[in-house]
Tab-separated table of C-alpha atoms in Angstrom:
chain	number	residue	atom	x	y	z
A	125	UNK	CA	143.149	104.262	26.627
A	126	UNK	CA	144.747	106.619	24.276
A	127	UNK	CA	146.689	108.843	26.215
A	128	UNK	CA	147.406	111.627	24.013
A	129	UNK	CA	144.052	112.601	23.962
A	130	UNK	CA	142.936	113.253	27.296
A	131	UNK	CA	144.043	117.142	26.752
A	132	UNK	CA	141.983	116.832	23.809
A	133	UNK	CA	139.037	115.363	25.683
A	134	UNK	CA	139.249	117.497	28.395
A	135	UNK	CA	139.182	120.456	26.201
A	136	UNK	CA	136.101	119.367	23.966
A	137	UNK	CA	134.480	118.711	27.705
A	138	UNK	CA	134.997	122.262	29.025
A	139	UNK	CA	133.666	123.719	25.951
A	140	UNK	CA	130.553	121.712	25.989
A	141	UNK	CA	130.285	123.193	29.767
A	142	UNK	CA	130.109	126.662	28.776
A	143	UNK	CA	128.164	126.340	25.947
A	144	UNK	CA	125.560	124.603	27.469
A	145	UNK	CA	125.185	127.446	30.048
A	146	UNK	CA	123.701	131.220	29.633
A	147	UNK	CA	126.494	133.165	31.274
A	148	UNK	CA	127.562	135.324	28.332
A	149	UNK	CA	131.004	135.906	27.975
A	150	UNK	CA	133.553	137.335	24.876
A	151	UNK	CA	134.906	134.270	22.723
A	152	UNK	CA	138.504	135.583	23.051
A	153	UNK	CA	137.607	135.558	27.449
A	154	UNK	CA	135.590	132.158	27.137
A	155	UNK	CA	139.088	130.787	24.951
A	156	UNK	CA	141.181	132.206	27.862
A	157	UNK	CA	139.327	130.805	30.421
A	158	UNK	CA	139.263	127.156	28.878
A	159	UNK	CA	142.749	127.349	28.386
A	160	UNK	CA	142.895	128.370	32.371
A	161	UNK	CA	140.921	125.483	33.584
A	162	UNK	CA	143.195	122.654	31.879
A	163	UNK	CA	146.130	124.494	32.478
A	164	UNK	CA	145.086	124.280	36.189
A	165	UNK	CA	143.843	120.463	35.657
A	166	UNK	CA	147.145	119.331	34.617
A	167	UNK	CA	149.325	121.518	36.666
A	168	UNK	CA	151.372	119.228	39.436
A	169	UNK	CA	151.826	120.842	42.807
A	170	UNK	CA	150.632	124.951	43.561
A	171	UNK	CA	148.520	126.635	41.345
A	172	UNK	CA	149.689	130.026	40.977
A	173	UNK	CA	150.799	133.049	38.028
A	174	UNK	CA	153.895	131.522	37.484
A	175	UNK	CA	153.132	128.189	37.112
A	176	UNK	CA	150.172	129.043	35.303
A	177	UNK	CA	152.401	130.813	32.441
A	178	UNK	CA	155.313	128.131	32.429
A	179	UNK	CA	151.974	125.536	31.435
A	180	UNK	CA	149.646	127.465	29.455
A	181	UNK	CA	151.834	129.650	27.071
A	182	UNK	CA	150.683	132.911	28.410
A	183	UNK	CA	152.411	135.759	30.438
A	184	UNK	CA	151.824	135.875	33.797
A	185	UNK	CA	150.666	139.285	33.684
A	186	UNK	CA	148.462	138.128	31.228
A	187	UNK	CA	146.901	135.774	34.067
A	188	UNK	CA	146.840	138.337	36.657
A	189	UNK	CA	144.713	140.876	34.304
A	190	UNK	CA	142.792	138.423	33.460
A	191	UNK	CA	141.630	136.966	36.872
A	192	UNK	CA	139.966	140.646	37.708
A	193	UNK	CA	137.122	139.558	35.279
A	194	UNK	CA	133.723	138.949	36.953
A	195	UNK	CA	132.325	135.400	35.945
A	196	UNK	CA	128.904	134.171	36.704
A	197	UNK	CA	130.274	130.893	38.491
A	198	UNK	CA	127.550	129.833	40.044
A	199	UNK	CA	125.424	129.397	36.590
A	200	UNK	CA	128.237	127.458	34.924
A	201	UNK	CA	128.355	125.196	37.893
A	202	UNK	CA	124.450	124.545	38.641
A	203	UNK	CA	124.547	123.501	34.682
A	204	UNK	CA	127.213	120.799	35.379
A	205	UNK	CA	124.889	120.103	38.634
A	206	UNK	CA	121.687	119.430	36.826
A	207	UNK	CA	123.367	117.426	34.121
A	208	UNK	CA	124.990	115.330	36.865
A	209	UNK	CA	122.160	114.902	39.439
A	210	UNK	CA	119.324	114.917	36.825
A	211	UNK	CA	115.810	115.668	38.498
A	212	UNK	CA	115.738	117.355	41.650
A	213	UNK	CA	113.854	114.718	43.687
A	214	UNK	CA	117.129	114.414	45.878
A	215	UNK	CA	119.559	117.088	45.709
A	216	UNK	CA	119.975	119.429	48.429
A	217	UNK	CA	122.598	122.634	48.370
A	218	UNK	CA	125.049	122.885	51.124
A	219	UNK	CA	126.940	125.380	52.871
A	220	UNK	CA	130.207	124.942	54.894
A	221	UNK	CA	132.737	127.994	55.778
A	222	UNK	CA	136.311	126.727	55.103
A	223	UNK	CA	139.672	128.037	55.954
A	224	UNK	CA	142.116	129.324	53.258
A	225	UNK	CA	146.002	129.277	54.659
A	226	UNK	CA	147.430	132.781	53.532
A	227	UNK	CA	150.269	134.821	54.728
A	228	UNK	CA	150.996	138.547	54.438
A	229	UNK	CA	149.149	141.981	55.841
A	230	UNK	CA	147.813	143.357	52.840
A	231	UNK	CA	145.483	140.519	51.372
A	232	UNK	CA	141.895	141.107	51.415
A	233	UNK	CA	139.987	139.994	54.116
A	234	UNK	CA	143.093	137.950	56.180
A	235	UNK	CA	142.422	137.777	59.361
A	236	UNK	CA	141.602	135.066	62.715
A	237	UNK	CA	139.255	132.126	61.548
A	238	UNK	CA	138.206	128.887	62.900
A	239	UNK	CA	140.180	126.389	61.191
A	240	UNK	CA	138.509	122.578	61.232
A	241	UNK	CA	141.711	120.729	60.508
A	242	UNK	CA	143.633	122.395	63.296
A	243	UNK	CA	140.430	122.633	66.115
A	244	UNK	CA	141.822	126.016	66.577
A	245	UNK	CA	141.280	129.503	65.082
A	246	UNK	CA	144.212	130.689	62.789
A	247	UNK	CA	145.245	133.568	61.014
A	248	UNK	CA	144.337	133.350	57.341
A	249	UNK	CA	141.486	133.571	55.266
A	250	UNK	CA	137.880	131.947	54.702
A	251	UNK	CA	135.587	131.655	52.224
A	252	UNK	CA	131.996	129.953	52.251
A	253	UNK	CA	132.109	127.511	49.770
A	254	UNK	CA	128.517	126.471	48.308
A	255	UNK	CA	128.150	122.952	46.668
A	256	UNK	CA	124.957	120.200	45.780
A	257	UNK	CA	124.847	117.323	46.880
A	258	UNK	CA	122.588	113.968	45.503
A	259	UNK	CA	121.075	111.229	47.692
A	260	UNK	CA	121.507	108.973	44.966
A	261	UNK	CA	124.521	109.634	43.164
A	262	UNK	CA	126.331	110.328	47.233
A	263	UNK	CA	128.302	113.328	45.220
A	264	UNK	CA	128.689	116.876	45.642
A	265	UNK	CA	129.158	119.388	42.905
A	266	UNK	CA	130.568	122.661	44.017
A	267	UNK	CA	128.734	125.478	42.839
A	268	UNK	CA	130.938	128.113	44.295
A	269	UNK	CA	132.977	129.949	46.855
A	270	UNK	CA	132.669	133.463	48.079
A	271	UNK	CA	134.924	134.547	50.486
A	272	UNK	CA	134.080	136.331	54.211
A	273	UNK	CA	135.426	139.516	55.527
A	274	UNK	CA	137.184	139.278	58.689
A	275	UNK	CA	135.317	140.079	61.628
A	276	UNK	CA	137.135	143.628	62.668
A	277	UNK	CA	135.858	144.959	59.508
A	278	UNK	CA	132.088	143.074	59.681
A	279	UNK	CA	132.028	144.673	63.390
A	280	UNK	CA	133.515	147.989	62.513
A	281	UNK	CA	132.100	149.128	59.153
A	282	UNK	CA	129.370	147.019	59.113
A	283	UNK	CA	127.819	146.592	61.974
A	284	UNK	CA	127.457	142.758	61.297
A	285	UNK	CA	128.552	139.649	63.175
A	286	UNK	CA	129.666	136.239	61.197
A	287	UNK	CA	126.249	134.709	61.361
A	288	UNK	CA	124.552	138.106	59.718
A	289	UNK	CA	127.187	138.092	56.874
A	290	UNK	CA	126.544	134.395	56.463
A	291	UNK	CA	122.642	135.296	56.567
A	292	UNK	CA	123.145	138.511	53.818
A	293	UNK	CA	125.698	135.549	51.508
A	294	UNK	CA	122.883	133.055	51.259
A	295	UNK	CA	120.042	135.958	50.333
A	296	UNK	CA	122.423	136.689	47.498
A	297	UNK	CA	122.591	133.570	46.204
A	298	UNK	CA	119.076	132.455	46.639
A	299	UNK	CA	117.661	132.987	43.278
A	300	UNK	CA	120.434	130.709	41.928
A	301	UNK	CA	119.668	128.263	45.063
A	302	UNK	CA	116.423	128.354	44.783
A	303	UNK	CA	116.636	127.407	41.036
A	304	UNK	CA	118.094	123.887	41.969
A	305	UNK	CA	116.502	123.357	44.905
A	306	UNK	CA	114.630	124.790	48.384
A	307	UNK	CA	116.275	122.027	50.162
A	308	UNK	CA	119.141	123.945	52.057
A	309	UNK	CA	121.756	122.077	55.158
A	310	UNK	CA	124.124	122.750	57.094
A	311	UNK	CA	126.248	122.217	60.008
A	312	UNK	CA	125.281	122.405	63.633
A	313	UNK	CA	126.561	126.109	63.828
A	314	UNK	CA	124.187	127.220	61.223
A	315	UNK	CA	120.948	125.528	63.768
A	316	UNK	CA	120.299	128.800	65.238
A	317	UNK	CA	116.922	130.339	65.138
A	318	UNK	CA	118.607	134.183	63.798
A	319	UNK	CA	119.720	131.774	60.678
A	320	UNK	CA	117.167	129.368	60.475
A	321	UNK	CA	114.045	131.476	60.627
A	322	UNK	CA	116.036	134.348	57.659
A	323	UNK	CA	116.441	131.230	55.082
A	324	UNK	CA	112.887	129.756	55.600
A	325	UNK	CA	111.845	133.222	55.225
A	326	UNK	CA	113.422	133.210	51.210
A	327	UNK	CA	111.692	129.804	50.992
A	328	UNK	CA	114.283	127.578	51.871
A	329	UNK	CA	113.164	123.624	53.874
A	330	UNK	CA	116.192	123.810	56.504
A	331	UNK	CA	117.959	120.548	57.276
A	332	UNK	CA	120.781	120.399	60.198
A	333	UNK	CA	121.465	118.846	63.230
A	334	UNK	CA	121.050	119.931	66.760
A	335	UNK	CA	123.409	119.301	70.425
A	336	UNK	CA	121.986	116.316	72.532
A	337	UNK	CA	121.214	118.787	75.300
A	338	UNK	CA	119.028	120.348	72.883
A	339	UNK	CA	115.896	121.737	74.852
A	340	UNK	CA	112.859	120.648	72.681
A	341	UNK	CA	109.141	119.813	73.999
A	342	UNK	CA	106.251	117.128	73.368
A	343	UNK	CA	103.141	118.677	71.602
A	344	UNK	CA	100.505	119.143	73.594
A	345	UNK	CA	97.975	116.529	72.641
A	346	UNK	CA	94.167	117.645	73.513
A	347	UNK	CA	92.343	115.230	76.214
A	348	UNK	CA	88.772	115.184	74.995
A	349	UNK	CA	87.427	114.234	78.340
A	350	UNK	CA	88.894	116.471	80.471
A	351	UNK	CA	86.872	119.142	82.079
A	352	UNK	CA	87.167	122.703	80.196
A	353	UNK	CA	88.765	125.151	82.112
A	354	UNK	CA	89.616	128.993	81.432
A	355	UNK	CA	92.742	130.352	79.892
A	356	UNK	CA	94.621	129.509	77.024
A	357	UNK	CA	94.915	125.587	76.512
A	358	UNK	CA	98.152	124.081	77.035
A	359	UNK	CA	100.601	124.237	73.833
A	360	UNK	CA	103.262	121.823	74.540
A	361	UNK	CA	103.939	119.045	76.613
A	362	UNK	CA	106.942	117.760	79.064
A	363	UNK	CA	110.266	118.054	77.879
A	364	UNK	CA	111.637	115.265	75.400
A	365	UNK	CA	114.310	112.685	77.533
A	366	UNK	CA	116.424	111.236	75.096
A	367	UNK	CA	117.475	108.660	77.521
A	368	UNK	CA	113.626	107.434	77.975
A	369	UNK	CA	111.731	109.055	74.844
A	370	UNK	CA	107.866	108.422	74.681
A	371	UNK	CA	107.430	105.942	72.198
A	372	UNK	CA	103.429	107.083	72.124
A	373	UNK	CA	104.918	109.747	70.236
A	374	UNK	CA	107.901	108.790	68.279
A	375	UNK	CA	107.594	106.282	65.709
A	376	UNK	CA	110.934	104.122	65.099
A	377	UNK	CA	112.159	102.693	61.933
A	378	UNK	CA	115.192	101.220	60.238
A	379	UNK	CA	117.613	103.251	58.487
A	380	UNK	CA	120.228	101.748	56.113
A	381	UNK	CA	123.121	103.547	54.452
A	382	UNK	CA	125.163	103.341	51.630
A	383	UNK	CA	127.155	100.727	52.763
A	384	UNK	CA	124.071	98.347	54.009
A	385	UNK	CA	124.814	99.439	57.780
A	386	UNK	CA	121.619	99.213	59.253
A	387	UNK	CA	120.249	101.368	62.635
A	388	UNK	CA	117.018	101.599	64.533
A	389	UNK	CA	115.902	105.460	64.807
A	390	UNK	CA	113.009	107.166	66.208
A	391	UNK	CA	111.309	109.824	64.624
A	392	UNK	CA	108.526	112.568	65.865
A	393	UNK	CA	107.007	116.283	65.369
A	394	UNK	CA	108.152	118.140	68.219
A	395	UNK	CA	108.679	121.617	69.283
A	396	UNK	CA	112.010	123.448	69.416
A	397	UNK	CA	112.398	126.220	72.468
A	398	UNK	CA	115.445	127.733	70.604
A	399	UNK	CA	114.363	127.464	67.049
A	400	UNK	CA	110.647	128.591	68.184
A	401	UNK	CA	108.982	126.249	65.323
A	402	UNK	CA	107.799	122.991	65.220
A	403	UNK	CA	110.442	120.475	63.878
A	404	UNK	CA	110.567	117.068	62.656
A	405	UNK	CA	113.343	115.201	64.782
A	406	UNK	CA	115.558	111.876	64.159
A	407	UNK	CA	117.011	110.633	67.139
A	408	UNK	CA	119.639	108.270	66.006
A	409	UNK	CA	121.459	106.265	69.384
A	410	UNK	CA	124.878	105.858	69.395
A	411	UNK	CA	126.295	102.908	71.487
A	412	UNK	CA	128.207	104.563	74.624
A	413	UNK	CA	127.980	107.828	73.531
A	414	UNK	CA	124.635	111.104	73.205
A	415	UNK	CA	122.346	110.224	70.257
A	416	UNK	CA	122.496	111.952	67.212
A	417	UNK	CA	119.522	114.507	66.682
A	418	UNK	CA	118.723	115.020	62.816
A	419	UNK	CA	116.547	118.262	62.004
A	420	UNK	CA	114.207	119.599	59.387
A	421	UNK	CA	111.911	122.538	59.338
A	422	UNK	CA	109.510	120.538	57.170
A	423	UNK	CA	107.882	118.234	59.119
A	424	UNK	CA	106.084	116.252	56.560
A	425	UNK	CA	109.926	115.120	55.144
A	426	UNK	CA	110.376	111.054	55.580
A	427	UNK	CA	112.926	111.048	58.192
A	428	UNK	CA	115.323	108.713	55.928
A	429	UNK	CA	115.627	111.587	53.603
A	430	UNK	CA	116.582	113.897	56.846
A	431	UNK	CA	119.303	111.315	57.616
A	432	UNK	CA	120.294	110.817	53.916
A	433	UNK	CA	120.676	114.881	53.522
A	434	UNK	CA	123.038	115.464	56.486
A	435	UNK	CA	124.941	112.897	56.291
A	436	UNK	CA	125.668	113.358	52.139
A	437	UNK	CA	127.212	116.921	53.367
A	438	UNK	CA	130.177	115.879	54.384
A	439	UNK	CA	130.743	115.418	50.341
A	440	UNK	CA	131.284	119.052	50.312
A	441	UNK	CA	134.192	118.480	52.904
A	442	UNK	CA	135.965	116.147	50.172
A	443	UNK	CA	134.995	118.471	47.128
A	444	UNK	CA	136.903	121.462	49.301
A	445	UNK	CA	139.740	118.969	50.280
A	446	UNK	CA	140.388	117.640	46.524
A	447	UNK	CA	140.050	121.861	45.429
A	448	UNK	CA	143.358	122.505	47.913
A	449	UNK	CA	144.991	119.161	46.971
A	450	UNK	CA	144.531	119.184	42.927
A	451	UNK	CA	143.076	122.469	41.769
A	452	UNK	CA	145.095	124.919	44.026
A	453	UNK	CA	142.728	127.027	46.068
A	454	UNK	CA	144.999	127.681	48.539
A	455	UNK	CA	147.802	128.626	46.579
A	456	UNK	CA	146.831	132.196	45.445
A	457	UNK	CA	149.764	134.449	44.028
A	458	UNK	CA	147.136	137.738	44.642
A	459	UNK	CA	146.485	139.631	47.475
A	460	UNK	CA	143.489	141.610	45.359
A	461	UNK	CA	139.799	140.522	46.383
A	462	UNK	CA	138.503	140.323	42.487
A	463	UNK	CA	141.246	138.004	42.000
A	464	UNK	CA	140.763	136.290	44.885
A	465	UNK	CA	137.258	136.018	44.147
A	466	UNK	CA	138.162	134.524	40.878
A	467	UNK	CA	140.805	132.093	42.005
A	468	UNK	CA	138.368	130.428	44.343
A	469	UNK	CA	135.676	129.462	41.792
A	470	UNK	CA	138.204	128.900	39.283
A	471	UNK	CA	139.567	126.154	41.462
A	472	UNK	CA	136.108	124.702	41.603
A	473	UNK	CA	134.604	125.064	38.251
A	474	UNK	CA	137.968	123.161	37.287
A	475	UNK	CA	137.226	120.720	40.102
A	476	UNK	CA	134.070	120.151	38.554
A	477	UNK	CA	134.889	119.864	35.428
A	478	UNK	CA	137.625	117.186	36.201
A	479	UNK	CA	134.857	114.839	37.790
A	480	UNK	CA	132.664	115.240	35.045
A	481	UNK	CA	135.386	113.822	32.200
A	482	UNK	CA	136.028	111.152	35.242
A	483	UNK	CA	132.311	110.456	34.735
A	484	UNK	CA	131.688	110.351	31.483
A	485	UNK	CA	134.752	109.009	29.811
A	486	UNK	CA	137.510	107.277	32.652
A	487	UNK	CA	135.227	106.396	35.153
A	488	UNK	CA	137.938	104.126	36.956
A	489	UNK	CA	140.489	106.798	37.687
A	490	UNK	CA	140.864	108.752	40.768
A	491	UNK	CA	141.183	112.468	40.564
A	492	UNK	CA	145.314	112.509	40.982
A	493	UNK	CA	145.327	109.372	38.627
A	494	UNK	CA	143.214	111.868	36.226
A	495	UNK	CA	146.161	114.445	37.332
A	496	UNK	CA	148.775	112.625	36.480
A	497	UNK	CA	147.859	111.581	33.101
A	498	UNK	CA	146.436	115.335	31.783
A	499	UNK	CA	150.360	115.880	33.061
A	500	UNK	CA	151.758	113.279	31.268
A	501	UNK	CA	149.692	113.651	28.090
A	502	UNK	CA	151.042	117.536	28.048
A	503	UNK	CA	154.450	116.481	28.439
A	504	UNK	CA	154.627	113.778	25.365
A	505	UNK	CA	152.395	116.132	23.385
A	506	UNK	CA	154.876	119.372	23.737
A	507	UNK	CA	157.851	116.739	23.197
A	508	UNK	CA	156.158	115.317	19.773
A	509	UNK	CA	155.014	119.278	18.784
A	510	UNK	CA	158.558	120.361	19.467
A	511	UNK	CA	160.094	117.298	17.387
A	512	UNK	CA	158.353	118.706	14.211
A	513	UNK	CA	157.696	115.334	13.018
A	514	UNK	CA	154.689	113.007	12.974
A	515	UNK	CA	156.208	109.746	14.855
A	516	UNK	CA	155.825	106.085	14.298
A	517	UNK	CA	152.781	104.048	15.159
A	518	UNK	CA	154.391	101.965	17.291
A	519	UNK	CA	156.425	104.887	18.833
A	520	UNK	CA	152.774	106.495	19.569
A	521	UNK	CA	151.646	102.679	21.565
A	522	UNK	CA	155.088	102.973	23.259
A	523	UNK	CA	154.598	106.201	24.863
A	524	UNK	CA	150.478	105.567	25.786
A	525	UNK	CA	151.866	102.276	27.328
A	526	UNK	CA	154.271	104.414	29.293
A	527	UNK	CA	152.285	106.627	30.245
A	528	UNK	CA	149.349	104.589	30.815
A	529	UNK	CA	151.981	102.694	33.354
A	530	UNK	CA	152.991	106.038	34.932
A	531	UNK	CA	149.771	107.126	35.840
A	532	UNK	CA	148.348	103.737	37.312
């Protein structure tokens, strides 16, 4: 592994990103904005204006101008997505609100949110990030993050609650969506019919997952002998018990995961009282505990898929964890929303574009290992720059051995 290269590497990688994609951009910006991305690669610890200038040779107010520029992230990103994934047969995009630690009065959009990590809401901020995910590969790309207002200002100005902004934010973005594909999950806040019915409405196949007290009915299945009577004929039959489920109805099958864990589940075209639709459910059992109940909106979708989808979202959870541990989205030195806006895709796109090297060229690092050695490979290339001299061979094998030892 030659260990002076990796900037180099990195650098040829990023360009072959943007060039492969039709956002249109100055070459002076697009120079910039490479230079930004492995700046923030190699950067150890927060990622912010300072640090940003000590690494990359420009002034931090050259940074801060510079982050106010719009950027058509989410086309940069479903080209890195498609080159990943390949055809669409099994990709799916996901959504999943996430909570941004921030302090301060004047930054954009801080306010309460519900924080995962802490089970308890926080003052801060939150954006929704937007990522793919692949059944087969068991990745996630993120495509994007666009962060939500607090909800005094929804309520006040806009008359909206949380679930109507996060309705309006996915008609946005559903050209670009749609583009990859109509396959769309989320969480079990997001199975609510005021959500569910607006994204099948833009074309969207809904996948989630609903509460094991979930009210949700038998179809009515028509008796051929029975005498006709008058009235409207019967829609729906008794409600589903998930302790004692009619097996005339649901069909069971075995479901095996990544790791070769395998579980019976029962599947079955029922209707949902809450969702109003007809939905194809997976009832999963879980010793000692409620079953898990797996949704779609498509009812003709093989109910390993269904399974396969929801489960593969948590891979966004681990693309927004590594963006906070490696790429510094939560360590913002801006209180303005276009910067904002800018520093949470940034942190992304560079995400991204660290996996794909990973991929492609060190497949058996980690992302810090990856860290670690874009670090190291700065530091030894400023010290041989600053020397003015072109070293030894053997000096050059010393310091990729040393390095190479570092980073492991």
């Amino acid at each position: 592994m030659n260990v002076l290269a990796i900037l180099k590497d990195f650098t040829l990688r990023c360009k072959s990103v943007f060039e492969n994609t039709t956002t249109k951009m100055s070459k002076r910006f697009l120079n910039w904005l490479i230079l930004t991305i492995r700046t923030v690669a190699l950067i150890p610890g927060k990622v912010n204006f300072t640090r940003l200038s000590r690494y990359g040779g420009r002034t931090a107010k050259t940074f801060a101008s510079n982050f106010k520029t719009s950027v058509d992230w989410m086309k940069v990103n479903i080209g890195m997505a498609q080159d990943c994934f390949g055809p669409a047969d099994d990709m799916a995009v996901v959504i999943d609100p996430s909570f941004i630690s921030k302090a301060g009065r004047l930054t954009y959009g801080i306010g309460r949110f519900w924080s995962g990590v802490a089970q308890r809401v926080k003052r801060g901020l939150e954006i929704m990030a937007i990522g793919a995910i692949s059944l087969s590969k068991h990745t996630c790309v993120m495509l994007g993050a666009v962060q939500s207002p607090n909800f005094r200002t929804l309520e006040s100005e806009k008359q909206m609650s949380m679930l109507d902004w996060y309705v309006a934010l996915v008609r946005s973005k559903a050209t670009e969506m749609l583009s990859l594909t109509d396959i769309l999950v989320a969480d079990a806040f997001f199975s609510k019919y005021e959500f569910v019915n607006e994204v099948i409405g833009m074309g969207f196949r809904f996948v989630g997952r609903l509460r094991a007290n979930s009210y949700l009915r038998y179809l009515a299945i028509p008796d051929s002998s029975a005498t006709r009577r008058r009235g409207r004929k019967k829609k729906y039959g008794e409600k589903v018990d998930f302790s004692n489920l009619d097996m005339s109805v649901f069909t069971s099958f075995i479901y095996e995961d990544s790791k070769g864990n395998k579980n019976r589940c029962h599947t079955a075209v029922i209707h949902s009282r809450a969702l109003k639709r007809d939905i194809r459910i997976v009832v999963c059992p879980v010793e000692n505990a409620e079953p898990l109940l797996y949704f779609s909106t498509d009812t003709n979708m093989r109910p390993e898929k269904i399974i396969g989808f929801y489960r593969t979202r948590f891979q966004i959870e681990f693309g927004i964890r590594d963006a906070k541990q490696f790429t510094g989205l939560q360590s913002q030195q801006t209180r303005d929303r276009e910067r904002l806006d800018f520093a949470f895709n940034l942190s992304f796109t560079a995400l991204n574009v660290c996996k794909e090297v990973i991929r492609k060229d060190y497949p058996d690092l980690s992302v810090a290992q990856f860290k670690r050695l874009m670090f190291e490979s700065y530091l030894a290339s400023t010290v041989i720059s600053t020397c003015g001299k072109s070293p030894h061979l053997k000096i050059i094998q010393k310091i990729n051995h040393r390095l190479a030892l570092l980073a492991a």
